[in-house]
mmCIF file of C-alpha atoms and ligand atoms in Angstrom:
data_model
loop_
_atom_site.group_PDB
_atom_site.id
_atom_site.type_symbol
_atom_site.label_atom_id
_atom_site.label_comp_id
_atom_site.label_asym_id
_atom_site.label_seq_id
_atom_site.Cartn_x
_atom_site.Cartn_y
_atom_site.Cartn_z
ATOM 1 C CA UNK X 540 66.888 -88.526 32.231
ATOM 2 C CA UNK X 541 63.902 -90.354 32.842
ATOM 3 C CA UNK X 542 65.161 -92.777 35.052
ATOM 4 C CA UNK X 543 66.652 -89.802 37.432
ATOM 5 C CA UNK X 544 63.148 -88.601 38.044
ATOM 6 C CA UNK X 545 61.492 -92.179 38.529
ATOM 7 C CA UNK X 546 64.653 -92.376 41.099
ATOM 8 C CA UNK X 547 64.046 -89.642 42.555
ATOM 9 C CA UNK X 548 60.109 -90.155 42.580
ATOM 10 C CA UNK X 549 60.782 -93.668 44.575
ATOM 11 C CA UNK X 550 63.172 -92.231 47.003
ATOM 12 C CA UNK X 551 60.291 -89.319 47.641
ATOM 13 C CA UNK X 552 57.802 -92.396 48.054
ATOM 14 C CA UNK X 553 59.798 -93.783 50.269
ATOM 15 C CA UNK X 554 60.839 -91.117 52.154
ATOM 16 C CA UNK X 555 56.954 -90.078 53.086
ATOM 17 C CA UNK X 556 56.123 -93.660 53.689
ATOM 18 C CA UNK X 557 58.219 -93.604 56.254
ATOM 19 C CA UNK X 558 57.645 -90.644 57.798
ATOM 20 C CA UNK X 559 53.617 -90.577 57.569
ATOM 21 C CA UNK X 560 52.877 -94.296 57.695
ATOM 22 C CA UNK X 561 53.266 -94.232 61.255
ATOM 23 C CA UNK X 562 51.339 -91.850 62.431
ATOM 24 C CA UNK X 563 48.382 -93.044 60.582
ATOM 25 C CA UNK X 564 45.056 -94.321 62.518
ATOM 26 C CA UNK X 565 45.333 -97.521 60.610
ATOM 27 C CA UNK X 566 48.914 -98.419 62.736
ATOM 28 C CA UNK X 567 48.243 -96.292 66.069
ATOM 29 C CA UNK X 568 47.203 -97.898 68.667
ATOM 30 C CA UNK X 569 44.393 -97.066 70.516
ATOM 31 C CA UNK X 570 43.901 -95.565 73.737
ATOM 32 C CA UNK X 571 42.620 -99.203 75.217
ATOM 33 C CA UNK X 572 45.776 -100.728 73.911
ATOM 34 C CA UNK X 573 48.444 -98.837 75.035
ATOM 35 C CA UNK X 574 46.139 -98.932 78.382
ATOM 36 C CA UNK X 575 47.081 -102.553 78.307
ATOM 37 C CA UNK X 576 50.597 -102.402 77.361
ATOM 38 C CA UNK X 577 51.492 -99.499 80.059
ATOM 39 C CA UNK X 578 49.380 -102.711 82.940
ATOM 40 C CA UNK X 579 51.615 -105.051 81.490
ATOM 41 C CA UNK X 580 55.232 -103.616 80.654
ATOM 42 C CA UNK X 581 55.415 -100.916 83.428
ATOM 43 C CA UNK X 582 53.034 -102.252 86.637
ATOM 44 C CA UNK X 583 52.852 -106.052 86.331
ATOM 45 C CA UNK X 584 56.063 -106.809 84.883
ATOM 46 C CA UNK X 585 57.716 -104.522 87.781
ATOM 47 C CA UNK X 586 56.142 -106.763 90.299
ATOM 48 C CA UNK X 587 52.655 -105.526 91.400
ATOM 49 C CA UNK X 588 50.119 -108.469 90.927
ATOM 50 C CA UNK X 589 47.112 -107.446 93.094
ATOM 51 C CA UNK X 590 43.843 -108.039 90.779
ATOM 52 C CA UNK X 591 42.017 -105.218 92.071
ATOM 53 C CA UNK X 592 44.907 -102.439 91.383
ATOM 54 C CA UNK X 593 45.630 -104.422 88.032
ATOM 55 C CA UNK X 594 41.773 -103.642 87.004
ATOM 56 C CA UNK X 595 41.325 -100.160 88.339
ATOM 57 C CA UNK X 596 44.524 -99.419 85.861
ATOM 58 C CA UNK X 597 43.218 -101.399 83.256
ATOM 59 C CA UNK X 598 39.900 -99.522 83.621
ATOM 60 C CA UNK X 599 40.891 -96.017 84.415
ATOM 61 C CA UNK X 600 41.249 -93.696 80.977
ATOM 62 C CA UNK X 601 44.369 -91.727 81.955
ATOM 63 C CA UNK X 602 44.587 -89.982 78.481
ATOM 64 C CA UNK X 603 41.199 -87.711 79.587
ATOM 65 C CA UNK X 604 43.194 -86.957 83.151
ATOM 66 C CA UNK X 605 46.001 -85.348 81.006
ATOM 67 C CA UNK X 606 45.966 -82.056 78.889
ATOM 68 C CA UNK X 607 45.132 -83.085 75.420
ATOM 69 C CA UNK X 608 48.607 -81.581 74.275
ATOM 70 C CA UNK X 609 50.096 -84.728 75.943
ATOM 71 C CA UNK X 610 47.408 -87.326 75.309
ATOM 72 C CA UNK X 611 49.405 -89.529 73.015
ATOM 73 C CA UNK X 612 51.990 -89.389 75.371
ATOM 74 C CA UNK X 613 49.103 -90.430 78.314
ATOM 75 C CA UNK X 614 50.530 -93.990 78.732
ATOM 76 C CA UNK X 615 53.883 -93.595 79.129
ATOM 77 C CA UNK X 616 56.296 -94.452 81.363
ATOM 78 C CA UNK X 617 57.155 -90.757 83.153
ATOM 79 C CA UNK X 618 54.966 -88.171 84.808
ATOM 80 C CA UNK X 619 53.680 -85.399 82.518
ATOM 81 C CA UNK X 620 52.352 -81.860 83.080
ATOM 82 C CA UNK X 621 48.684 -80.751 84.289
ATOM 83 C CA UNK X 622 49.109 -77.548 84.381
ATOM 84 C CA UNK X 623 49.524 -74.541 87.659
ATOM 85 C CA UNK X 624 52.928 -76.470 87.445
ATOM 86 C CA UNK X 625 51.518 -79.475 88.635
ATOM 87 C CA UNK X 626 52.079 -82.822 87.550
ATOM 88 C CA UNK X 627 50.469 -86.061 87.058
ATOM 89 C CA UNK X 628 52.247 -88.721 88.683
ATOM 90 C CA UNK X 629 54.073 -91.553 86.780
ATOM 91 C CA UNK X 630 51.755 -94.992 86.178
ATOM 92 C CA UNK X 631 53.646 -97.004 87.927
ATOM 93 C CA UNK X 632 54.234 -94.455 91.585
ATOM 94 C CA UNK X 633 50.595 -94.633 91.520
ATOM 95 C CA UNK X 634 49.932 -98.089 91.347
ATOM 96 C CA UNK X 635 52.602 -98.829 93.848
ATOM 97 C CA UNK X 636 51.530 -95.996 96.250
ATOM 98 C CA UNK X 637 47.879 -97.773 95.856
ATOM 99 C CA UNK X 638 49.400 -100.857 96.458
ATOM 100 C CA UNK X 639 51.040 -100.086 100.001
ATOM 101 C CA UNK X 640 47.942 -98.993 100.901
ATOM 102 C CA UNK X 641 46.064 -102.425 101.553
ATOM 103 C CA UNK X 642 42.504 -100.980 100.355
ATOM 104 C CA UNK X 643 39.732 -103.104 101.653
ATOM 105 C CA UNK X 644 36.526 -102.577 99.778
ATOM 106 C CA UNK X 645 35.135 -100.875 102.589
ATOM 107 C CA UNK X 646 37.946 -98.247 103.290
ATOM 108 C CA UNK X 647 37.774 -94.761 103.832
ATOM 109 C CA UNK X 648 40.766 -92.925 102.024
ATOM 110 C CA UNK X 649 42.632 -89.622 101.913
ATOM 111 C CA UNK X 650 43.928 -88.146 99.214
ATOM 112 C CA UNK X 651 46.158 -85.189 99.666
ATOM 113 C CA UNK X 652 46.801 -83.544 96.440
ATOM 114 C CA UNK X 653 44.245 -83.987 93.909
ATOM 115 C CA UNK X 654 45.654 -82.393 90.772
ATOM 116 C CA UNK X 655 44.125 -84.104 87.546
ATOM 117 C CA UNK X 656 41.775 -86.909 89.585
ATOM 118 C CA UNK X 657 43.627 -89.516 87.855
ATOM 119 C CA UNK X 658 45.100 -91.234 91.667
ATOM 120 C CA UNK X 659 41.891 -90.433 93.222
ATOM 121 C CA UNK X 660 39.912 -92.421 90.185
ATOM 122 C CA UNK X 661 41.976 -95.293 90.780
ATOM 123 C CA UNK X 662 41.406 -95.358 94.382
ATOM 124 C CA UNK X 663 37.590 -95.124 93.956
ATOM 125 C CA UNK X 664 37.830 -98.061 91.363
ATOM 126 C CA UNK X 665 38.762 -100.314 94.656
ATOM 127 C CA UNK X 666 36.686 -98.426 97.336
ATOM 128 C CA UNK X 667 33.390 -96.161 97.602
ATOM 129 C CA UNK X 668 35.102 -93.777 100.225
ATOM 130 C CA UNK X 669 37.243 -91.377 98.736
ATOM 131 C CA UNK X 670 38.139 -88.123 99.712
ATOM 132 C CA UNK X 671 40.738 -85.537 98.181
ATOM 133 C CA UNK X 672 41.780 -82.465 98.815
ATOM 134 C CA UNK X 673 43.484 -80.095 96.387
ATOM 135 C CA UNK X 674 45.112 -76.654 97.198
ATOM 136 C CA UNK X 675 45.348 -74.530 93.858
ATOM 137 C CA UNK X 676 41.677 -73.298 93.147
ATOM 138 C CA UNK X 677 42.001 -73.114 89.493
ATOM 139 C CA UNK X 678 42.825 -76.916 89.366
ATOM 140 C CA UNK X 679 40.008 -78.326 91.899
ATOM 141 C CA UNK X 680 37.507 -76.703 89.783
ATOM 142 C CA UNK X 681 38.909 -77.871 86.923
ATOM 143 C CA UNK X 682 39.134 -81.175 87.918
ATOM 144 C CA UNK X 683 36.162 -80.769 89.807
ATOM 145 C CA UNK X 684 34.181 -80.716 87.176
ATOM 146 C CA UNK X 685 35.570 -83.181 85.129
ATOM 147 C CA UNK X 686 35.766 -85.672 87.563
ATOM 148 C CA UNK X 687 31.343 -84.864 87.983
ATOM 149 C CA UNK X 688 31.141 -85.510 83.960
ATOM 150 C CA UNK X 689 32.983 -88.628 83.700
ATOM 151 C CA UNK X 690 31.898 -91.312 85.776
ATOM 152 C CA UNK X 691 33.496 -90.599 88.966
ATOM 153 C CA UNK X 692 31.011 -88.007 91.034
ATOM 154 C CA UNK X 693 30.890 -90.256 93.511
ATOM 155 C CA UNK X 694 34.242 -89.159 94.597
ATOM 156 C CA UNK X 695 34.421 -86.001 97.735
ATOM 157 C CA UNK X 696 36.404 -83.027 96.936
ATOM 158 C CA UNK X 697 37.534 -79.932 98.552
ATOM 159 C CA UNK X 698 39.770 -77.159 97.861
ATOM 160 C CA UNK X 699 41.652 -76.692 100.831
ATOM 161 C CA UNK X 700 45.347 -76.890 102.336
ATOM 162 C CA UNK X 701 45.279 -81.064 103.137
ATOM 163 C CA UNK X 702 47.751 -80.326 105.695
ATOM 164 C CA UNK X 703 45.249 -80.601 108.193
ATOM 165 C CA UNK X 704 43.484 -83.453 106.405
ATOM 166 C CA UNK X 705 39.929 -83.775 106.564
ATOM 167 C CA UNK X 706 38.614 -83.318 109.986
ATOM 168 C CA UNK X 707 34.964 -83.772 109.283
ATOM 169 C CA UNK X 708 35.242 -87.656 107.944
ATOM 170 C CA UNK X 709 38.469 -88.873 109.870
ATOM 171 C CA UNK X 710 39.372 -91.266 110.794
ATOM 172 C CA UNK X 711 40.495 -92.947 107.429
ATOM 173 C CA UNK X 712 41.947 -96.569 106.562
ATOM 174 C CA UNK X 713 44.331 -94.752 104.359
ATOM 175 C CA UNK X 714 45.772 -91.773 103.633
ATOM 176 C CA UNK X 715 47.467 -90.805 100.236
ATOM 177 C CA UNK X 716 50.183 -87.527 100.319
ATOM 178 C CA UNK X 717 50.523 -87.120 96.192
ATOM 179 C CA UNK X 718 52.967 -83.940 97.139
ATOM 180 C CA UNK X 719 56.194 -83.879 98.789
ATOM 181 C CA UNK X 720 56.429 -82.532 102.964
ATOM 182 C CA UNK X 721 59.322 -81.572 104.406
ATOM 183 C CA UNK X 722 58.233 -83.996 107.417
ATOM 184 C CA UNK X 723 54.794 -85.208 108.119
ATOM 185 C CA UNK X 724 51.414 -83.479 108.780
ATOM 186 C CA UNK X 725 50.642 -84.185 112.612
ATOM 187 C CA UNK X 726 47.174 -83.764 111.696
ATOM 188 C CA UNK X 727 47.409 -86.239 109.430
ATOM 189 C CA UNK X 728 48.454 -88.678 112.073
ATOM 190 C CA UNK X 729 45.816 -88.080 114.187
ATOM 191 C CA UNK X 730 43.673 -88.863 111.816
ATOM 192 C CA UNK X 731 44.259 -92.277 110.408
ATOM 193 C CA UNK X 732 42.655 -95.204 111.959
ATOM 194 C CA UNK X 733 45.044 -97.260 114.401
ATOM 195 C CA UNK X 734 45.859 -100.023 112.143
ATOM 196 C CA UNK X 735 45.907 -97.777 109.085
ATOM 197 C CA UNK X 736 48.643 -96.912 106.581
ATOM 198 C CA UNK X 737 49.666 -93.339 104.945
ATOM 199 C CA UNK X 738 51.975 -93.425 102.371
ATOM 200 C CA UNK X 739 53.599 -90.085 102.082
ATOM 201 C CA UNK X 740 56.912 -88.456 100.052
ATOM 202 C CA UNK X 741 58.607 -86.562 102.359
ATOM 203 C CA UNK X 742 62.019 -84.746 102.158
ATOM 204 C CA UNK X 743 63.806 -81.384 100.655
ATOM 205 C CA UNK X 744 61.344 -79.657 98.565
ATOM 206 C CA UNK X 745 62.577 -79.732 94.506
ATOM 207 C CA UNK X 746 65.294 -82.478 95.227
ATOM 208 C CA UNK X 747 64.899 -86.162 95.669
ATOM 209 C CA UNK X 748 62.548 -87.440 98.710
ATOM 210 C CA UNK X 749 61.738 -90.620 100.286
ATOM 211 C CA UNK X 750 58.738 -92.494 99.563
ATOM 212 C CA UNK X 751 57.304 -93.107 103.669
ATOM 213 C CA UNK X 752 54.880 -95.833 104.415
ATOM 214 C CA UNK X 753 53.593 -94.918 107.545
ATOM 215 C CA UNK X 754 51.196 -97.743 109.830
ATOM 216 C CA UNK X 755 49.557 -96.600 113.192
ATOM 217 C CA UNK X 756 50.302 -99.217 115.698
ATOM 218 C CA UNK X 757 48.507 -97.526 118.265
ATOM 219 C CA UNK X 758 47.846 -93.463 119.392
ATOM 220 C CA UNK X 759 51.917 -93.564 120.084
ATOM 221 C CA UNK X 760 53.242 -96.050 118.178
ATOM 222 C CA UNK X 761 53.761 -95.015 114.988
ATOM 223 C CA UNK X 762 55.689 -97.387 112.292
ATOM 224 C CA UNK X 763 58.074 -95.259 109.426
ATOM 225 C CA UNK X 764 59.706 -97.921 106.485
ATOM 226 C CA UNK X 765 61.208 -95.869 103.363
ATOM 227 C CA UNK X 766 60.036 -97.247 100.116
ATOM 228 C CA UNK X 767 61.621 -96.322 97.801
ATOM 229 C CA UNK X 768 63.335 -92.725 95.934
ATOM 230 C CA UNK X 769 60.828 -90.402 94.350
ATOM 231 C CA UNK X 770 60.418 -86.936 92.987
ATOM 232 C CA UNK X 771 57.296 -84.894 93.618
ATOM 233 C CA UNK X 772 55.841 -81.808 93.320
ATOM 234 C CA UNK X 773 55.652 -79.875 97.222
ATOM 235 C CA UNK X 774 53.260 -79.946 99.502
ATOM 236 C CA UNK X 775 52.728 -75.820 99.906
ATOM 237 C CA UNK X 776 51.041 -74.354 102.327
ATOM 238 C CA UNK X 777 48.247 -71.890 102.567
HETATM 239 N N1 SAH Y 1145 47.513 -87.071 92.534
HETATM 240 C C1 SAH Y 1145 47.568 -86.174 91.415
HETATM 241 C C2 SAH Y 1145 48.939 -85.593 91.154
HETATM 242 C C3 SAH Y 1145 49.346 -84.718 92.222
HETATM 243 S S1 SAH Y 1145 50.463 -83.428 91.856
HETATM 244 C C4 SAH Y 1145 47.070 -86.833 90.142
HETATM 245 O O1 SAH Y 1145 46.678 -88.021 90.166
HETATM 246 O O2 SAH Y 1145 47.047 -86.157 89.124
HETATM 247 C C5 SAH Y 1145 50.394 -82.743 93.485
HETATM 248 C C6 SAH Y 1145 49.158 -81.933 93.744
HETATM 249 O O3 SAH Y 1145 49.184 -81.552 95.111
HETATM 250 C C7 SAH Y 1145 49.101 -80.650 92.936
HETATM 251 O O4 SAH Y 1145 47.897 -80.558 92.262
HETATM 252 C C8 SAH Y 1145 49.206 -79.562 94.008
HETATM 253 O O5 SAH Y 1145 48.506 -78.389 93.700
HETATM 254 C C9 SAH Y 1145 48.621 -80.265 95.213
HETATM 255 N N2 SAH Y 1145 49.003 -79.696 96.512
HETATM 256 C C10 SAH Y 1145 50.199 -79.148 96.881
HETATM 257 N N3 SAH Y 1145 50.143 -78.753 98.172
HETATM 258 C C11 SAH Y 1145 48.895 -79.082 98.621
HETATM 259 C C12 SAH Y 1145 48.245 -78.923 99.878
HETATM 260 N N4 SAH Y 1145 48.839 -78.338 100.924
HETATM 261 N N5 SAH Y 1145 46.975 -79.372 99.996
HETATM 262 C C13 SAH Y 1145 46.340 -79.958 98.938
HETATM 263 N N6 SAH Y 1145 46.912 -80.112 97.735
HETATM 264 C C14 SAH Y 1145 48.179 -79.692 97.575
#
């Protein structure tokens, strides 16, 4: 009889040791590490090696861009909801959008589609000029404001439809489209620098569209190459 219940009082040891154990602090890893691992496993072992977009990842705290429903889930591999039915994009889209970009230092760039700040915090990690526009009110202020509380006020918003970009501070180096068009902005055109690069999603809302990285040759030259396959969010209108 005895030995049932110190059986059974093993088994029930055992059983909660492996079902608590791991989600104590003492094996968790923190927010810094799983920074690290996310740099390593899902940007630089897929190829991207520039220093600068390395760093700004490395340096970035993506778990306060995210809802804190999904923070443990922050540094994963996949895109993950913001809220308004927006989404943050996946780590590795946004280091690879930042990396077709070519930021100099000195760069002016345009974000279209600011949703949590997290893309536009990585940008202004690599350059001092960084503009981004978001079109749901609710979320700019949000983000607004957390984006003024946490290090990065140095960034320019604006709630606004970034169809027609930003008029006012054109012409950029760069341009950033973080929501899917169904073909792209003229206005946005016209306003990157001859010489610069826009790297925009663009095809049928909801399905699959093609990541575009756009150069201006010259005010009629205009250089398309597809990137690669992505999924985004649309680009509505007002
Ligand atoms: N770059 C964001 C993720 C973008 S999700 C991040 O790092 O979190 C796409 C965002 O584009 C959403 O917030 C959506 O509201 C916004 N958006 C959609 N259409 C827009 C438009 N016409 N102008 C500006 N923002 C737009």
């Amino acid at each position: 009889m005895t030995s049932i219940f110190v059986r059974y009082f093993i088994k029930l040891f055992i059983i909660c040791f492996l079902v608590f154990y791991p989600q104590t602090s003492f094996c968790k890893k923190t927010y810094e590490e799983k920074r690290e691992s996310m740099v390593q496993w899902q940007i630089k072992d897929r190829g991207i090696d520039d220093k600068t977009i390395l760093d700004a990842m490395s340096t970035v705290p993506r778990h306060l861009f995210v809802p804190k429903l999904y923070r443990s889930a922050a540094y994963s591999d996949r895109p993950l909801p913001i809220g308004y039915g927006q989404t943050i994009s996946q780590p590795y889209i946004v280091a690879l959008m930042t990396e077709f970009l070519k930021l100099e230092k000195d760069d002016k760039v345009l974000e279209v589609g600011t949703g949590s700040g997290y893309q536009a915090s990585i940008l202004s990690e690599i350059t001092d000029s960084v503009y981004t526009i978001e079109i749901v009110e609710k979320l700019y202020d949000r983000t607004d404001k957390m984006l003024k509380t946490s290090g990065y006020e140095k960034i320019h918003t604006k709630c606004a439809d970034g169809y027609f970009g930003w008029e006012e501070f054109a012409p950029f180096e760069a341009i950033i489209v973080t929501c899917a068009a169904e073909f792209v902005p003229p206005p946005l055109i016209a306003q990157l620098k001859i010489g610069g690069r826009m790297c925009i999603p663009v095809g049928p809302l909801f399905s699959v569209q093609n990541l575009l990285l756009i150069t201006k040759k010259s005010e009629t030259d205009i250089e398309t190459k597809v990137i690669t396959s992505v999924r985004f969010v649309p680009l509505v209108r007002e």
